[in-house]
CSV table of C-alpha atoms in Angstrom, one decimal:
chain,number,residue,atom,x,y,z
A,12,ASP,CA,101.5,81.0,89.4
A,13,VAL,CA,101.0,78.0,91.2
A,14,LYS,CA,100.1,78.7,94.8
A,15,VAL,CA,98.4,77.4,98.0
A,16,THR,CA,94.7,78.9,98.9
A,17,GLN,CA,93.4,79.3,102.0
A,18,SER,CA,89.3,80.0,102.2
A,19,SER,CA,89.7,82.9,105.1
A,20,ARG,CA,92.6,85.0,106.4
A,21,TYR,CA,90.5,86.1,109.3
A,22,LEU,CA,87.9,84.2,111.1
A,23,VAL,CA,86.4,84.8,114.8
A,24,LYS,CA,84.3,81.9,116.2
A,25,ARG,CA,82.4,81.4,119.7
A,26,THR,CA,83.5,78.6,122.0
A,27,GLY,CA,81.9,75.4,121.3
A,28,GLU,CA,81.2,76.0,117.5
A,29,LYS,CA,82.3,73.6,115.0
A,30,VAL,CA,85.3,75.3,112.8
A,31,PHE,CA,86.2,74.6,109.2
A,32,LEU,CA,89.3,75.5,107.9
A,33,GLU,CA,90.0,75.1,104.2
A,34,CYS,CA,93.4,74.8,102.0
A,35,VAL,CA,93.7,73.8,98.2
A,36,GLN,CA,96.6,73.3,96.2
A,37,ASP,CA,97.0,73.5,92.5
A,38,MET,CA,100.3,71.8,92.3
A,39,ASP,CA,99.0,68.2,91.8
A,40,HIS,CA,101.0,68.0,95.4
A,41,GLU,CA,101.1,64.6,97.2
A,42,ASN,CA,101.8,66.0,100.8
A,43,MET,CA,99.5,68.4,102.7
A,44,PHE,CA,100.1,69.8,105.5
A,45,TRP,CA,98.2,72.0,108.3
A,46,TYR,CA,100.7,73.9,111.2
A,47,ARG,CA,99.9,76.0,114.0
A,48,GLN,CA,101.9,79.0,115.0
A,49,ASP,CA,101.9,80.9,118.0
A,50,PRO,CA,104.7,83.5,119.3
A,51,GLY,CA,107.8,81.9,120.8
A,52,LEU,CA,107.0,78.7,119.7
A,53,GLY,CA,107.5,78.5,115.7
A,54,LEU,CA,105.6,76.2,114.0
A,55,ARG,CA,103.9,73.0,115.2
A,56,LEU,CA,102.5,69.9,112.8
A,57,ILE,CA,99.3,69.3,113.9
A,58,TYR,CA,98.4,66.6,111.3
A,59,PHE,CA,99.6,66.1,107.7
A,60,SER,CA,98.3,64.2,104.8
A,61,TYR,CA,100.7,61.8,102.1
A,62,ASP,CA,97.5,60.8,99.9
A,63,VAL,CA,93.9,61.0,99.4
A,64,LYS,CA,91.5,60.0,102.3
A,65,MET,CA,95.2,59.1,104.2
A,66,LYS,CA,96.0,61.3,107.3
A,67,GLU,CA,98.6,61.0,109.9
A,68,LYS,CA,99.0,62.9,113.8
A,69,GLY,CA,101.6,65.4,114.0
A,70,ASP,CA,102.8,67.2,117.2
A,71,ILE,CA,99.7,68.4,118.5
A,72,PRO,CA,96.7,66.6,117.1
A,73,GLU,CA,94.4,67.1,120.2
A,74,GLY,CA,91.0,69.2,119.4
A,75,TYR,CA,91.9,68.9,116.1
A,76,SER,CA,90.6,66.1,112.9
A,77,VAL,CA,91.4,66.4,109.1
A,78,SER,CA,89.6,65.5,106.2
A,79,ARG,CA,91.1,65.0,102.4
A,80,GLU,CA,88.5,63.9,100.2
A,81,LYS,CA,90.3,65.2,96.8
A,82,LYS,CA,93.8,65.3,96.6
A,83,GLU,CA,94.3,69.4,96.0
A,84,ARG,CA,92.5,70.0,99.7
A,85,PHE,CA,93.0,69.4,102.7
A,86,SER,CA,90.5,70.5,105.6
A,87,LEU,CA,91.3,71.5,109.3
A,88,ILE,CA,88.4,70.4,111.5
A,89,LEU,CA,87.9,71.9,115.1
A,90,GLU,CA,85.0,69.8,116.6
A,91,SER,CA,84.3,72.2,119.6
A,92,ALA,CA,86.4,75.2,119.0
A,93,SER,CA,88.3,76.5,122.7
A,94,THR,CA,89.7,80.0,123.7
A,95,ASN,CA,93.2,78.0,123.4
A,96,GLN,CA,92.9,77.5,119.8
A,97,THR,CA,93.1,80.9,118.9
A,98,SER,CA,96.2,80.9,116.9
A,99,MET,CA,97.4,81.1,113.1
A,100,TYR,CA,96.9,78.1,111.0
A,101,LEU,CA,98.9,77.9,107.9
A,102,CYS,CA,98.9,75.4,105.3
A,103,ALA,CA,101.4,73.7,103.1
A,104,SER,CA,102.2,71.4,100.2
A,105,SER,CA,104.9,69.5,99.0
A,106,ALA,CA,105.9,67.4,96.0
A,107,LEU,CA,106.7,63.8,97.3
A,108,THR,CA,110.4,63.3,97.0
A,109,ILE,CA,111.7,66.8,98.1
A,110,GLY,CA,111.0,68.5,101.4
A,111,GLU,CA,110.4,71.9,100.2
A,112,ASN,CA,106.8,73.3,101.5
A,113,LEU,CA,104.8,76.1,99.6
A,114,PHE,CA,102.7,77.8,102.4
A,115,GLY,CA,99.4,79.4,102.0
A,116,PRO,CA,98.9,82.8,103.3
A,117,GLY,CA,97.3,81.8,107.1
A,118,THR,CA,94.1,82.0,109.1
A,119,ARG,CA,94.0,83.9,111.9
A,120,LEU,CA,91.5,82.4,114.0
A,121,THR,CA,90.0,83.8,116.9
A,122,VAL,CA,87.6,81.8,119.7
A,123,LEU,CA,85.8,83.9,121.8
B,8,ALA,CA,115.5,64.1,119.6
B,9,GLN,CA,114.7,66.0,116.2
B,10,SER,CA,114.9,69.9,117.0
B,11,VAL,CA,116.0,72.9,115.3
B,12,THR,CA,117.1,76.0,117.7
B,13,GLN,CA,117.0,80.0,116.8
B,14,PRO,CA,119.4,81.2,120.0
B,15,ASP,CA,118.3,84.5,119.1
B,16,ILE,CA,114.4,85.4,119.4
B,17,HIS,CA,114.8,89.2,118.3
B,18,ILE,CA,117.9,91.0,116.3
B,19,THR,CA,117.9,94.5,115.7
B,20,VAL,CA,120.4,95.6,112.9
B,21,SER,CA,120.8,99.2,111.3
B,22,GLU,CA,120.1,99.5,107.6
B,23,GLY,CA,123.1,98.7,105.2
B,24,ALA,CA,124.6,96.5,108.5
B,25,SER,CA,125.5,92.9,107.9
B,26,LEU,CA,123.1,90.1,109.1
B,27,GLU,CA,123.6,86.4,110.7
B,28,LEU,CA,120.8,84.7,111.8
B,29,ARG,CA,122.1,81.3,114.1
B,30,CYS,CA,120.3,78.1,113.5
B,31,ASN,CA,121.2,74.4,115.1
B,32,TYR,CA,119.6,71.8,114.5
B,33,SER,CA,119.6,67.9,116.0
B,34,TYR,CA,118.4,65.3,113.4
B,35,GLY,CA,119.2,61.5,112.8
B,36,ALA,CA,119.6,61.4,109.1
B,37,THR,CA,121.2,63.2,106.2
B,38,PRO,CA,119.6,66.6,106.7
B,39,TYR,CA,117.7,68.9,104.3
B,40,LEU,CA,117.7,72.7,105.7
B,41,PHE,CA,115.6,75.2,104.9
B,42,TRP,CA,115.0,79.5,105.9
B,43,TYR,CA,111.8,80.8,105.3
B,44,VAL,CA,110.5,84.5,106.2
B,45,GLN,CA,107.3,85.6,107.0
B,46,SER,CA,106.2,89.4,106.5
B,47,PRO,CA,103.5,90.4,109.1
B,48,GLY,CA,100.3,88.7,108.4
B,49,GLN,CA,101.5,86.7,105.5
B,50,GLY,CA,102.1,82.8,105.1
B,51,LEU,CA,106.4,81.4,105.1
B,52,GLN,CA,108.1,82.7,101.8
B,53,LEU,CA,111.0,80.1,101.2
B,54,LEU,CA,114.4,81.7,101.1
B,55,LEU,CA,116.6,79.1,100.4
B,56,LYS,CA,117.2,75.1,100.8
B,57,TYR,CA,120.3,72.7,101.0
B,58,PHE,CA,119.8,69.0,100.0
B,59,SER,CA,123.5,68.5,99.2
B,60,GLY,CA,126.4,69.7,97.0
B,61,ASP,CA,128.3,73.0,97.9
B,62,THR,CA,127.7,74.0,101.6
B,63,LEU,CA,127.1,77.7,100.9
B,64,VAL,CA,124.1,78.0,98.9
B,65,GLN,CA,122.7,81.0,97.4
B,66,GLY,CA,118.9,82.3,98.5
B,67,ILE,CA,116.6,85.1,97.1
B,68,LYS,CA,116.8,88.7,97.9
B,69,GLY,CA,120.6,88.7,99.0
B,70,PHE,CA,120.7,86.5,101.1
B,71,GLU,CA,123.0,83.0,101.6
B,72,ALA,CA,123.6,80.4,103.9
B,73,GLU,CA,126.2,77.8,105.2
B,74,PHE,CA,125.9,74.5,106.1
B,75,LYS,CA,128.5,73.1,108.6
B,76,ARG,CA,127.7,69.6,109.2
B,77,SER,CA,130.9,69.9,112.5
B,78,GLN,CA,128.7,72.4,114.0
B,79,SER,CA,125.5,71.0,113.1
B,80,SER,CA,124.4,74.6,111.8
B,81,PHE,CA,123.0,76.3,108.6
B,82,ASN,CA,123.6,80.3,109.7
B,83,LEU,CA,121.7,82.5,107.6
B,84,ARG,CA,124.0,85.6,106.0
B,85,LYS,CA,123.0,89.2,104.3
B,86,PRO,CA,125.8,91.7,103.6
B,87,SER,CA,123.9,94.5,103.7
B,88,VAL,CA,120.4,94.7,105.3
B,89,HIS,CA,117.3,97.3,103.9
B,90,TRP,CA,114.2,98.0,105.5
B,91,SER,CA,112.4,95.7,103.9
B,92,ASP,CA,113.8,92.7,105.4
B,93,ALA,CA,112.1,93.5,108.5
B,94,ALA,CA,110.3,90.1,109.3
B,95,GLU,CA,110.5,86.7,111.2
B,96,TYR,CA,112.8,84.2,109.9
B,97,PHE,CA,112.5,80.4,110.6
B,98,CYS,CA,115.1,77.8,110.1
B,99,ALA,CA,113.4,74.2,109.2
B,100,VAL,CA,115.0,70.7,109.1
B,101,GLY,CA,113.5,67.9,106.8
B,102,GLY,CA,114.8,64.6,105.7
B,103,TYR,CA,114.8,62.2,102.3
B,104,ASN,CA,111.7,60.5,101.9
B,105,GLN,CA,110.2,62.4,104.9
B,106,GLY,CA,107.3,63.9,102.6
B,107,GLY,CA,108.1,67.1,103.4
B,108,LYS,CA,107.6,66.9,106.7
B,109,LEU,CA,109.5,69.5,108.5
B,110,ILE,CA,110.8,70.7,112.1
B,111,PHE,CA,110.9,74.5,112.6
B,112,GLY,CA,112.8,76.7,115.1
B,113,GLN,CA,111.1,79.1,117.1
B,114,GLY,CA,112.1,82.1,114.5
B,115,THR,CA,113.8,85.1,114.8
B,116,GLU,CA,112.2,88.4,114.7
B,117,LEU,CA,114.6,90.9,112.7
B,118,SER,CA,113.7,94.3,113.3
B,119,VAL,CA,116.0,97.2,111.1
B,120,LYS,CA,116.7,100.6,112.7
B,121,PRO,CA,117.1,103.5,109.9
């Protein structure tokens, strides 16, 4: 059964901490995405990657960075967590030629 | 600007009643359209998708959607709602060679009355 996995379902961090959210897909997909989900705002794209070591900014990249050292793994980094980054974070992947995103279960991050 | 609008934030229907969730999009190229469902605390699951061809598409769990280019709409329907359909539903649009990059609507939360 193909899937996208995220390292944590729930995470609580303190303001100023460096936070790593990990995502792994087993479908050999070229594209990977990090979205942020907030009530009433839907999903907003933070960063995406078309290939290993390649990344592009999405709609809300401020305060975030990403890393893709291997094709199957895409990490989201909060360099210095702030309370306004409390949210649900969703990772997704897709094959190169189609748009269908396959999503992970999400990580609910709380920053105190 | 490219965007997706789901006009209804929250809808309540009775179990067994029919359902229609609205989705309007603005997209500069030929759109690929998707509906996803999210149960509480879970990730998003694909219900159905439209790439080309027949404008009425069938999905999982008895859902269907109709693409109407003239109205820039892709409404989701189900003839008879079950209590287990209570969830949040997201419409999304993408395009060919966009590498899977999607634009999502705000979501519609569906509640089902017994």
